Each structure stands twice: as C-alpha cells, then as structure tokens.
XYZ file of C-alpha atoms in Angstrom:
589
model
C 37.523 -43.221 -91.709
C 34.687 -42.831 -89.197
C 33.923 -45.867 -87.014
C 30.749 -46.167 -84.966
C 29.721 -49.037 -82.716
C 26.249 -49.826 -81.368
C 26.366 -52.493 -78.695
C 22.673 -52.647 -78.150
C 23.345 -52.427 -74.467
C 20.229 -51.330 -72.592
C 22.519 -49.716 -70.103
C 23.724 -47.325 -72.834
C 20.203 -46.722 -74.050
C 21.050 -48.147 -77.454
C 22.933 -45.059 -78.385
C 25.687 -45.093 -80.931
C 29.151 -44.655 -79.531
C 32.003 -43.655 -81.872
C 35.494 -44.945 -81.260
C 38.720 -44.248 -83.133
C 40.288 -47.483 -81.866
C 39.225 -51.018 -81.108
C 36.336 -50.768 -78.604
C 35.900 -52.581 -75.254
C 32.514 -52.808 -73.549
C 31.390 -54.365 -70.286
C 27.931 -55.902 -70.266
C 26.580 -55.568 -66.723
C 23.494 -57.723 -67.123
C 22.870 -61.094 -68.684
C 20.887 -61.217 -71.915
C 21.133 -61.332 -75.737
C 22.654 -58.291 -77.428
C 23.148 -57.251 -81.111
C 26.447 -55.542 -81.863
C 26.651 -53.354 -84.985
C 29.810 -51.974 -86.618
C 29.342 -49.056 -88.989
C 32.291 -47.687 -90.987
C 32.179 -44.594 -93.176
C 35.230 -44.289 -95.383
C 36.813 -41.061 -96.448
C 35.622 -41.618 -99.995
C 32.064 -41.794 -98.636
C 31.738 -45.522 -98.894
C 30.100 -47.330 -95.954
C 30.370 -50.859 -94.522
C 28.077 -52.409 -91.885
C 28.498 -55.688 -89.930
C 26.275 -57.327 -87.222
C 26.768 -60.044 -84.562
C 24.506 -61.395 -81.819
C 26.075 -62.016 -78.383
C 24.423 -63.943 -75.523
C 25.538 -63.095 -71.956
C 24.822 -65.954 -69.433
C 24.162 -65.036 -65.767
C 26.851 -65.921 -63.233
C 25.988 -67.389 -59.788
C 25.482 -64.694 -57.123
C 27.477 -65.532 -54.031
C 27.256 -63.704 -50.644
C 29.027 -65.109 -47.627
C 27.942 -62.334 -45.258
C 30.062 -60.184 -42.963
C 33.423 -61.132 -41.625
C 33.259 -63.143 -38.444
C 35.116 -63.166 -35.169
C 34.952 -66.288 -33.047
C 36.497 -67.411 -29.829
C 39.662 -69.412 -30.058
C 38.709 -73.112 -30.078
C 35.294 -72.462 -31.654
C 34.255 -73.037 -35.287
C 32.182 -71.045 -37.728
C 30.297 -72.283 -40.799
C 30.090 -70.241 -44.000
C 27.323 -70.912 -46.586
C 27.771 -70.030 -50.278
C 24.061 -70.557 -50.985
C 22.262 -73.232 -52.989
C 22.880 -73.256 -56.752
C 21.368 -76.033 -58.915
C 24.021 -77.920 -60.857
C 26.794 -75.737 -59.527
C 30.192 -76.753 -58.217
C 31.884 -75.165 -55.171
C 35.507 -74.531 -54.511
C 36.715 -73.077 -51.174
C 40.253 -71.772 -50.844
C 42.366 -70.353 -48.062
C 43.441 -67.092 -49.672
C 46.573 -66.932 -47.581
C 47.825 -70.418 -48.511
C 46.052 -70.885 -51.865
C 44.964 -74.334 -50.766
C 41.534 -75.726 -51.551
C 39.869 -76.360 -48.208
C 36.385 -77.463 -49.298
C 34.083 -78.315 -52.220
C 30.652 -78.220 -50.612
C 27.990 -75.529 -50.353
C 29.060 -74.956 -46.729
C 32.459 -74.711 -45.166
C 33.213 -75.069 -41.440
C 36.509 -74.047 -39.891
C 38.020 -72.773 -36.640
C 41.201 -71.492 -38.293
C 41.555 -67.779 -38.740
C 42.116 -66.521 -42.273
C 40.624 -65.138 -45.486
C 38.442 -67.655 -47.353
C 37.219 -67.392 -50.962
C 34.508 -69.481 -52.560
C 34.062 -70.022 -56.321
C 30.642 -71.175 -57.485
C 30.494 -72.381 -61.132
C 27.233 -73.133 -62.957
C 26.651 -75.416 -65.919
C 27.430 -72.642 -68.409
C 30.887 -72.319 -67.006
C 30.070 -68.972 -65.401
C 31.403 -68.437 -61.909
C 30.552 -66.240 -58.939
C 32.957 -65.317 -56.167
C 32.907 -63.944 -52.607
C 35.483 -63.614 -49.856
C 35.045 -63.591 -46.108
C 37.467 -63.181 -43.215
C 37.411 -65.301 -40.094
C 39.105 -63.863 -37.034
C 39.723 -65.861 -33.890
C 40.160 -64.171 -30.605
C 40.785 -65.291 -27.070
C 37.647 -65.545 -24.909
C 37.134 -62.019 -23.436
C 37.006 -61.658 -19.674
C 36.083 -58.710 -17.466
C 39.307 -57.696 -15.790
C 38.043 -55.011 -13.374
C 39.684 -55.604 -10.013
C 36.839 -53.982 -8.070
C 33.346 -55.305 -8.776
C 31.524 -53.158 -6.192
C 31.058 -49.416 -5.871
C 29.248 -46.979 -3.560
C 27.822 -43.725 -4.841
C 25.528 -41.029 -3.510
C 22.002 -40.604 -4.686
C 21.967 -38.445 -7.788
C 25.520 -39.403 -8.829
C 26.571 -41.374 -11.907
C 27.793 -44.963 -11.635
C 30.729 -44.063 -13.967
C 32.047 -47.658 -14.176
C 34.792 -48.056 -16.824
C 34.831 -51.728 -17.894
C 38.101 -53.422 -18.859
C 38.900 -56.711 -20.591
C 41.864 -58.895 -21.510
C 40.928 -58.660 -25.200
C 41.215 -55.466 -27.228
C 37.983 -54.421 -28.905
C 35.782 -56.038 -26.325
C 32.254 -54.642 -26.151
C 30.337 -55.029 -22.880
C 26.661 -55.825 -22.623
C 24.834 -55.688 -19.318
C 21.528 -56.141 -17.650
C 20.542 -54.346 -14.436
C 18.342 -55.437 -11.546
C 17.352 -53.983 -8.157
C 18.734 -56.014 -5.288
C 17.582 -53.865 -2.338
C 15.902 -50.580 -1.478
C 14.137 -48.358 -3.978
C 16.573 -47.199 -6.654
C 15.636 -45.638 -9.979
C 17.664 -44.734 -13.068
C 19.211 -48.116 -13.959
C 18.625 -49.983 -17.244
C 20.159 -52.599 -19.535
C 22.556 -51.253 -22.155
C 25.928 -51.820 -23.806
C 29.166 -49.894 -24.141
C 32.516 -49.458 -22.517
C 31.311 -47.411 -19.498
C 28.257 -47.928 -17.320
C 27.305 -44.279 -16.903
C 23.868 -44.134 -15.285
C 22.581 -41.645 -12.654
C 20.973 -43.563 -9.825
C 18.459 -42.041 -7.410
C 17.780 -43.496 -3.961
C 14.110 -42.871 -3.251
C 14.339 -43.968 0.386
C 16.240 -42.542 3.369
C 18.142 -45.856 3.578
C 20.764 -47.219 1.130
C 19.800 -49.540 -1.740
C 21.766 -51.530 -4.329
C 21.656 -52.387 -8.033
C 23.353 -55.414 -9.666
C 24.784 -55.026 -13.175
C 25.425 -58.378 -14.909
C 28.140 -57.654 -17.488
C 28.868 -59.927 -20.473
C 32.068 -59.147 -22.469
C 31.828 -59.770 -26.211
C 34.236 -59.607 -29.107
C 32.264 -60.219 -32.244
C 30.179 -63.273 -31.498
C 32.606 -64.390 -28.799
C 31.056 -63.898 -25.363
C 32.945 -64.197 -22.123
C 31.786 -65.263 -18.697
C 29.152 -62.904 -17.166
C 30.330 -60.858 -14.162
C 28.120 -59.186 -11.514
C 28.974 -55.592 -10.584
C 27.100 -54.322 -7.497
C 26.526 -50.588 -6.972
C 25.371 -49.408 -3.548
C 23.432 -46.110 -3.606
C 23.428 -44.060 -0.428
C 20.570 -41.609 0.063
C 22.919 -38.702 0.674
C 22.169 -35.529 2.636
C 20.112 -32.654 1.333
C 21.298 -29.126 1.928
C 18.488 -27.014 3.305
C 18.067 -23.580 4.830
C 15.184 -21.717 6.403
C 15.102 -18.126 7.567
C 13.237 -16.258 10.283
C 12.764 -12.535 10.904
C 13.065 -10.825 14.276
C 9.893 -8.964 13.392
C 7.330 -8.505 10.637
C 4.371 -6.212 10.239
C 6.685 -3.580 11.636
C 6.920 0.187 11.696
C 8.755 2.113 9.004
C 12.388 2.708 9.900
C 12.647 -0.358 12.159
C 15.723 -2.573 11.492
C 15.017 -6.308 11.245
C 17.465 -9.166 11.831
C 17.038 -12.242 9.641
C 18.547 -15.527 10.834
C 19.340 -18.493 8.590
C 18.938 -21.991 10.076
C 20.915 -24.409 7.829
C 20.685 -28.171 7.443
C 23.881 -29.988 6.401
C 25.834 -26.753 5.906
C 29.260 -28.296 6.321
C 32.174 -26.734 8.148
C 32.448 -23.664 5.910
C 29.032 -22.862 4.488
C 28.472 -19.773 2.337
C 25.422 -17.559 2.733
C 24.094 -15.157 0.125
C 21.208 -12.964 1.227
C 18.867 -11.522 -1.356
C 16.390 -8.663 -1.145
C 13.916 -8.597 -4.018
C 16.249 -10.920 -5.934
C 19.312 -8.694 -5.588
C 22.330 -9.690 -3.523
C 22.512 -8.053 -0.116
C 24.313 -8.480 3.187
C 27.511 -10.418 3.789
C 28.504 -14.064 4.078
C 26.850 -14.610 7.436
C 23.991 -16.617 8.884
C 22.436 -13.332 10.112
C 21.487 -10.276 8.110
C 20.231 -7.002 9.528
C 18.735 -4.181 7.499
C 15.821 -1.741 7.512
C 13.170 -3.021 5.081
C 10.484 -1.182 3.179
C 6.978 -2.470 2.621
C 6.769 -5.383 0.177
C 10.461 -6.376 0.349
C 11.076 -10.091 -0.376
C 13.958 -11.542 1.657
C 15.628 -14.891 0.901
C 18.911 -16.675 1.652
C 20.948 -19.026 -0.565
C 23.046 -21.610 1.311
C 26.035 -23.252 -0.353
C 27.123 -26.237 1.752
C 30.823 -27.013 2.043
C 30.022 -30.765 2.028
C 31.141 -32.275 -1.289
C 30.272 -35.953 -0.772
C 26.721 -37.224 -0.865
C 25.111 -33.801 -0.720
C 22.063 -32.854 -2.746
C 20.072 -29.669 -3.340
C 23.285 -27.674 -3.115
C 23.112 -24.684 -3.173
C 19.785 -24.551 -1.316
C 17.256 -21.724 -1.391
C 15.390 -20.726 1.744
C 11.813 -19.738 2.162
C 10.967 -16.172 1.124
C 9.761 -13.719 3.770
C 7.572 -10.901 2.419
C 7.930 -7.881 4.680
C 4.982 -5.800 5.825
C 6.141 -2.327 6.843
C 3.585 0.138 8.165
C 4.052 3.901 7.690
C 4.548 6.063 10.783
C 1.381 7.888 11.843
C 1.913 11.360 13.348
C 0.538 11.726 16.879
C -1.110 15.021 17.842
C -3.633 16.337 20.321
C -5.669 19.522 20.535
C -7.624 20.900 23.491
C -10.956 22.749 23.439
C -12.644 24.477 26.373
C -16.372 24.359 27.078
C -16.118 28.132 27.644
C -13.494 30.807 27.686
C -13.720 34.383 28.852
C -15.626 33.039 31.834
C -16.621 34.440 35.196
C -14.564 33.767 38.275
C -15.654 30.663 40.112
C -17.143 28.972 36.998
C -15.936 25.399 36.306
C -14.724 24.769 32.739
C -14.523 21.384 31.005
C -11.562 20.823 28.693
C -11.734 18.099 26.029
C -8.724 16.549 24.280
C -9.072 15.532 20.616
C -6.432 12.873 19.847
C -5.062 12.023 16.403
C -3.616 8.481 16.121
C -3.975 7.967 19.856
C -4.655 4.228 19.610
C -7.091 2.181 21.661
C -5.661 3.000 25.110
C -4.124 6.468 24.982
C -2.785 8.124 28.149
C -3.661 11.763 28.881
C -1.723 14.043 31.224
C -3.346 17.405 31.876
C -1.267 20.341 33.060
C -2.226 23.743 34.479
C 0.566 26.272 34.111
C 2.959 23.345 33.545
C 1.947 21.490 36.715
C 0.309 18.047 36.309
C -3.395 18.061 37.085
C -6.477 15.952 36.524
C -6.545 12.227 35.787
C -5.907 10.007 32.788
C -9.042 11.057 30.980
C -9.968 12.669 27.704
C -11.803 15.396 29.654
C -10.682 17.567 32.552
C -12.916 19.890 34.570
C -11.730 22.550 36.997
C -12.340 26.178 38.002
C -9.638 28.289 36.349
C -8.033 31.566 37.308
C -7.325 34.384 34.920
C -4.443 33.646 32.502
C -4.224 29.963 33.493
C -2.527 27.972 30.695
C -4.016 24.481 30.171
C -2.243 21.835 28.073
C -2.637 18.090 27.538
C 0.120 15.587 26.755
C -1.004 12.495 24.835
C 0.922 9.200 24.983
C -0.426 7.118 22.088
C -0.895 3.349 22.273
C -0.738 3.064 18.459
C 1.934 0.719 17.091
C 3.571 2.805 14.347
C 3.660 6.475 15.255
C 5.879 9.529 15.227
C 5.960 12.529 17.545
C 4.886 10.508 20.568
C 4.098 11.739 23.180
C 2.450 14.861 21.744
C 1.582 18.035 23.665
C -1.279 20.280 22.703
C -1.179 24.030 22.293
C -2.009 25.890 25.486
C -5.497 27.225 26.102
C -5.111 30.578 27.905
C -8.105 31.221 30.123
C -9.710 34.653 30.378
C -11.448 34.800 33.786
C -13.437 37.910 34.642
C -13.872 38.959 38.302
C -17.381 38.982 39.807
C -18.915 42.479 40.063
C -21.302 43.038 43.025
C -24.768 44.027 41.911
C -26.536 46.700 43.961
C -29.375 49.205 43.683
C -30.583 52.131 45.797
C -33.762 54.145 45.380
C -34.753 57.694 46.240
C -38.072 59.561 46.233
C -38.623 62.894 44.590
C -40.343 63.986 47.817
C -40.859 62.397 51.146
C -42.850 63.369 53.104
C -45.091 64.065 50.137
C -48.177 66.075 49.791
C -51.195 63.900 49.853
C -52.747 63.807 46.439
C -49.551 64.570 44.600
C -47.375 62.145 42.666
C -43.993 60.961 43.796
C -41.233 59.862 41.452
C -38.940 57.129 42.698
C -35.524 56.708 41.030
C -33.330 53.586 41.124
C -29.539 54.023 41.099
C -27.975 50.710 39.942
C -24.492 49.378 40.621
C -23.149 46.991 37.877
C -26.565 46.765 36.347
C -25.331 46.441 32.801
C -26.662 48.103 29.664
C -30.013 46.325 29.730
C -30.686 45.919 33.414
C -34.149 44.796 34.487
C -36.090 46.703 37.200
C -39.016 45.372 39.163
C -40.721 47.947 41.415
C -42.749 46.754 44.367
C -45.237 48.722 46.468
C -46.065 47.024 49.711
C -44.479 43.808 48.242
C -46.680 43.834 45.154
C -45.186 44.273 41.723
C -45.800 47.715 40.347
C -44.575 49.982 37.614
C -42.702 48.945 34.500
C -39.155 47.875 33.680
C -37.701 51.349 34.196
C -35.182 52.969 36.518
C -37.950 55.438 37.574
C -41.411 54.901 38.895
C -43.977 57.678 39.363
C -47.305 57.261 41.079
C -49.650 58.927 43.630
C -48.796 57.153 46.827
C -50.772 56.636 49.914
C -49.150 57.628 53.136
C -47.370 54.646 54.604
C -46.645 52.960 51.252
C -43.449 50.859 51.327
C -41.539 50.953 48.049
C -38.603 48.739 46.940
C -36.920 47.899 43.623
C -35.330 44.587 42.503
C -32.494 44.968 39.984
C -31.550 42.061 37.679
C -28.168 42.918 36.125
C -27.475 42.175 32.455
C -23.751 41.779 33.083
C -22.227 38.260 32.879
C -19.893 38.235 35.819
C -21.782 39.566 38.826
C -22.493 38.635 42.392
C -25.595 39.292 44.471
C -27.802 39.233 41.409
C -30.654 40.054 41.487
C -30.214 42.829 44.079
C -32.948 44.378 46.243
C -32.834 48.072 46.959
C -33.323 49.940 50.218
C -36.871 50.398 51.442
C -38.639 53.804 51.298
C -41.715 54.356 53.402
C -43.657 57.299 51.982
C -45.221 59.709 54.472
C -48.080 61.900 53.262
C -48.985 65.266 54.711
C -52.117 67.311 53.891
C -51.666 70.068 51.260
C -52.366 73.918 51.878
C -54.244 75.743 49.092
C -52.046 78.143 47.206
C -53.609 81.476 46.179
C -52.675 84.903 44.959
C -54.599 88.190 44.568
C -53.505 91.361 42.824
C -54.377 95.049 43.090
C -53.718 97.951 40.728
C -52.818 101.477 41.739
C -54.309 103.505 40.240
C -57.205 102.192 38.295
C -58.744 103.886 36.474
C -55.506 105.461 35.402
C -54.544 108.407 33.415
C -53.411 107.372 29.992
C -49.697 107.732 29.665
C -49.099 107.231 33.340
C -47.818 104.019 35.010
C -49.806 101.603 37.130
C -48.282 99.475 39.853
C -49.694 96.003 40.455
C -49.132 94.236 43.776
C -49.522 90.485 44.321
C -50.563 89.161 47.668
C -49.778 85.363 47.924
C -51.602 82.844 50.024
C -49.438 79.907 51.226
C -46.724 81.050 48.904
C -43.882 79.887 51.051
C -40.655 81.660 51.752
C -39.713 82.391 48.175
C -42.697 82.119 45.899
C -42.190 82.921 42.238
C -44.324 85.258 40.247
C -45.161 85.355 36.573
C -47.059 88.423 35.431
C -49.144 88.253 32.293
C -50.576 91.162 30.247
C -53.288 90.105 27.905
C -52.068 86.489 28.462
C -48.482 87.326 27.505
C -45.697 86.988 30.044
C -44.466 90.284 31.292
C -42.579 91.789 34.191
C -40.109 90.005 36.420
C -40.261 87.549 39.257
C -41.490 90.076 41.747
C -44.572 90.549 43.837
C -44.962 93.990 42.167
C -45.208 94.922 38.528
C -45.254 98.473 37.149
C -45.833 99.458 33.559
C -47.795 102.023 31.450
C -50.913 100.143 30.469
C -53.381 100.788 27.713
C -57.036 101.005 28.137
C -58.649 97.608 28.602
C -55.369 95.812 29.256
C -55.952 92.596 31.169
C -53.394 91.764 33.880
C -53.004 88.531 35.890
C -50.266 86.950 38.092
C -49.299 83.264 38.389
C -47.725 82.469 41.705
C -45.751 79.256 42.370
C -45.552 78.414 46.024
C -42.321 77.107 47.515
C -44.128 75.228 50.222
C -43.783 71.453 50.119
C -47.368 70.636 50.428
C -49.722 73.016 48.659
C -52.646 72.470 46.476
C -53.671 74.335 43.363
C -50.009 75.207 42.830
C -49.200 77.250 40.863
C -52.110 79.535 41.611
C -53.551 82.148 39.233
C -54.712 85.520 40.535
C -57.772 87.517 39.780
C -57.803 89.468 36.508
C -57.730 93.251 36.499
C -58.982 95.119 33.491
C -57.488 98.539 33.278
C -59.539 101.628 32.482
C -57.733 104.712 31.226
C -59.677 107.938 30.571
C -58.618 111.615 30.338
C -59.650 113.860 33.253
C -62.120 116.674 32.484
C -60.628 120.098 31.695
C -61.547 122.581 34.379
C -61.704 126.178 33.433
C -62.238 129.080 35.463
C-alpha cells in the first residue's frame, strides 16, 4: 500500500509527505492544524481520514546569562511575568525545589532551572548557572614604575582570583604627559610622552573584576622621565672651496654615550669610517651628512640621530696665464719701449714681476717702460690673487727686442766749377751719408731756400753766393738728422770770348786736288777741340787742320771748343769758306 500524510504544517508548506511507517512530526509553532491520512491500496482502493489538532503556546522563559558573584553576595534571577502561570525553581545539582515565585534570590553557587506552567498545562523551561568567586584583589607587589618618555608602561596586572579582568582609569598627577587613557585588560600597555624637560606622573586606578564581582580599587603611579635626545651636528673645515681641496668634516654629538657609532654619508651613500671626523675631496654639489647611533640604551630618544646636511660648493680651477706686448719692436737705439702685461685670471690684486734677460726689473705694475738693448729678452711673471687657480705663478713668453744702432746723418756738397765764369751756370751736387731711399734736400743760397728737393741744384750764381744743403734722412735709426752740409762760396771771374777763324789753301782750287784748311783759335785754351763740318756734316778729326779733296761750292766751317775755364761764346763757330774749283786754261804754243 501507499501511505501519504499531510500535516498541514505551515512550516512544511502544506506539502504531502509519504511515509512507509508510522509518522512523527514536530509542530514548531502554536496553532490549529488539520492532519490528513491518505492510503492507496494495491488493488487501487483508497481510504482518507482527517483530524484537527490544536497546539497551545508554551510560556517563553529566559533567565539571561550565567552569573558570577562575589562570595557572600546574592543574585536574583527573574523568570518573567506570566498571567496565571505557576513557577517552580530547582537546584539542578540536588533536585530540590528552591522557590515557587517569579523571582529567585540566592548566594549559593549552582545550576538552577525554572519551570513556568500556564493554565493550559504547557510549560516553559530555562536554566542558568550561578558561580561564586572570592573577591578579586590586585596582587602586584610594586605599585609604582618609572619609564622614559616614549616608552610603554608595560604593567602586567595580577590577582588572587583566576579569570580576573582589570579595568582602570588614568589621570595626570604632575607635569605634562600624553598618551594615557582609561581601558581594560590584563596589561596596561600605553606609550607615554613627557612634553616637558622635567619628569611628570600618571595615576592608573585599577579595579579587578571577575564577572560582576569587583575588588578594591588600587592606584598604580607611573613616573615619566623626559629622557635624553640623541643629536649630532656637523661642520666643514671649508666650503666654497677650490676643486681638488680635501675637506675635514667634524661631528659634534649630543648624548652619544661611551661608544657611539658614526656613519658618514655622501649623497646618501655610506662613506668614511666609524669616526667623528671624515676627510675627503668633494665635488661640486655633494651633500654630506652623518648618522649618530648613541650607545645609551636607557631614556634615549631620536636614536639614531641624523645631522644637518652640508651642501658643498666646489669651484673649478681657473688657469693663470700672462702675455706681454711691446709698444714697439725693431726700434732704434736709445728709444724707450713700454711693455704691457695681459693677465688671465689674475684676480683683483695680481703681482707682476718684470725681468730683463732673467734679472728682476721694474715694479709691481701691469706696465714696464725702459730703453732696451739689442736681443734683450723681456718676460713677466704673474702671481694671481684669484682663489681657485692652476699654474700660478705664470710666466709669459719672452719678447726679444730688435734694437737698431743709430746711423749718423751727413751731407757734403760740391760745385761743378768754382771759381765760375760769370754768366754761366753752376751745378751743385749733394753727397749724402745715411740719407735713406727717399731723403729730403733743402738747398739754401745765402740762407734763403732755393732749388727743389733734389741732390743737385743748378743755377747762374752771383760771385760771392754762399750755398748750403740741409739733408733730412728717411732712415729710421739715425743721429744728427737733419744734417747741414759744408758751405761753398762761389767766386765769379769774367769770361774771355772764344773765337775761331779758318783759311783754305788753295782756293780756288784745281778740281781733283786737295785743299788744306787751317783753324786759328781765339782764347781756345791749351787743348781746344775742333769739329770740322763740310756742308754742315761733321768731317775731319780733332785737329786745327783739315785736308780733303773738295767739290766745287763745298761749304766748310770749324767749331772750336775752348778749354779755358772762363770763356764766352763757347764753343765758337768759324767763318764759312765756300770752295771754288775751276780748270786752268790750256796754253798752247
């Protein structure tokens, strides 16, 4: 057969539940329920039966949590008000009824159960445990403690009763302490800070509790000492230094202890050794710092301590140099020359030492003036006053002086003739000494400028004229310039007239025969010269006679040049002879 029950239980959603045996069902809520039994037999017959069941609500009892009380104290339990209900309290351990009221008060430890029955005979139950414990007491032997500022109180509280919980309040009793507060637990673990340089104190009032059993409050006083702060500052032996200069850094510690540790850092990287001094050669921009670890372990703060940071300023080395220039070189002897030093990175107050051929000369000045000799070597040594320099002192290259000797300027003059023939010209010639390629000549006659800028001067003088010449040399290195020549006084003598006459022999002449011409000079001097001319063409030799075979009508003259110093009309031209050549008559007998 197939059996199916429907308990109408809202908790089951009214669903049919099939069972093969006698069912059991727990109704969790009060109410009225219809129970249906449906049976389907194997021969397909069915039977159905119904019954209505009313579930009455039971009293709801809640005694609360278990309680712990101090020995000698009582605790009251309340089962709650229930109209028309009866109450029955029992000691579960002994089974004895210990009360029949809504409330039950006892000081005896044990498990207690209450049964609350309503008018329908339905009962509700609850059980509670009452624990008694001795009154807890704080059993710490030491109720005071001293700590350093920044340390934890770390007070472990103890009691005579296991399971004791400690509750405390905290109050400032002196100084200016921060970090304390009220709390509960087994350890007072609070970090206290002393905000003054003098000690302060905090009072913790501790109440031990086990359950609701509280013991006698105890005051625990904590003294907070300000403690010492580890500090370190560093100084540098120099800053704003020259490149390549080593610098010593010194650490000045505060509260370092007997065995402090120092860690130097350059740009954040460890450097140096464990020492309060550190020496190294920095570069520009380096950041130097020191970390101090104090060996003090009690009441020390800020450990390890970091020093101030020193940024290093390192200046590059500037090369020192000096060069010398001369106001003139290739100069004349006796000429003063000024030498000027051009300094590079000499600073504001440089020092100059001049030297001539390696021997100190001059003064501490940028310029030096003196009169050099040929091949003198002039140098200057510069000692710079600049802070960061290299190659100091610096010596210039030598200036080798070219000094030319002074050449004496002179001039002498001569006259083409003196005495001179009155009425004739005289040429005066100047002979210079060290006059140079473009010498200047100034002729003077009787002290008055005459002539042109020329080494010769030609004019018709007057007897007694005084002639000089002033030479201005074009050379650079000369002495006695301009120079005045010797004086020439011109003496004039009267001139004799030169003349020459010629004769022909024969003339007329017989054609084909020679004719001899004879010159007779007048004032011709000891060795006059003769130039014969036939029909205006030079002929013959330098002789007072000339012989040749003329032609009819040939014209013959003679030019005579006198060798006398003073003659006039010189050269002189003779008379002209025209030749006549005819045949002689034939005589017959």
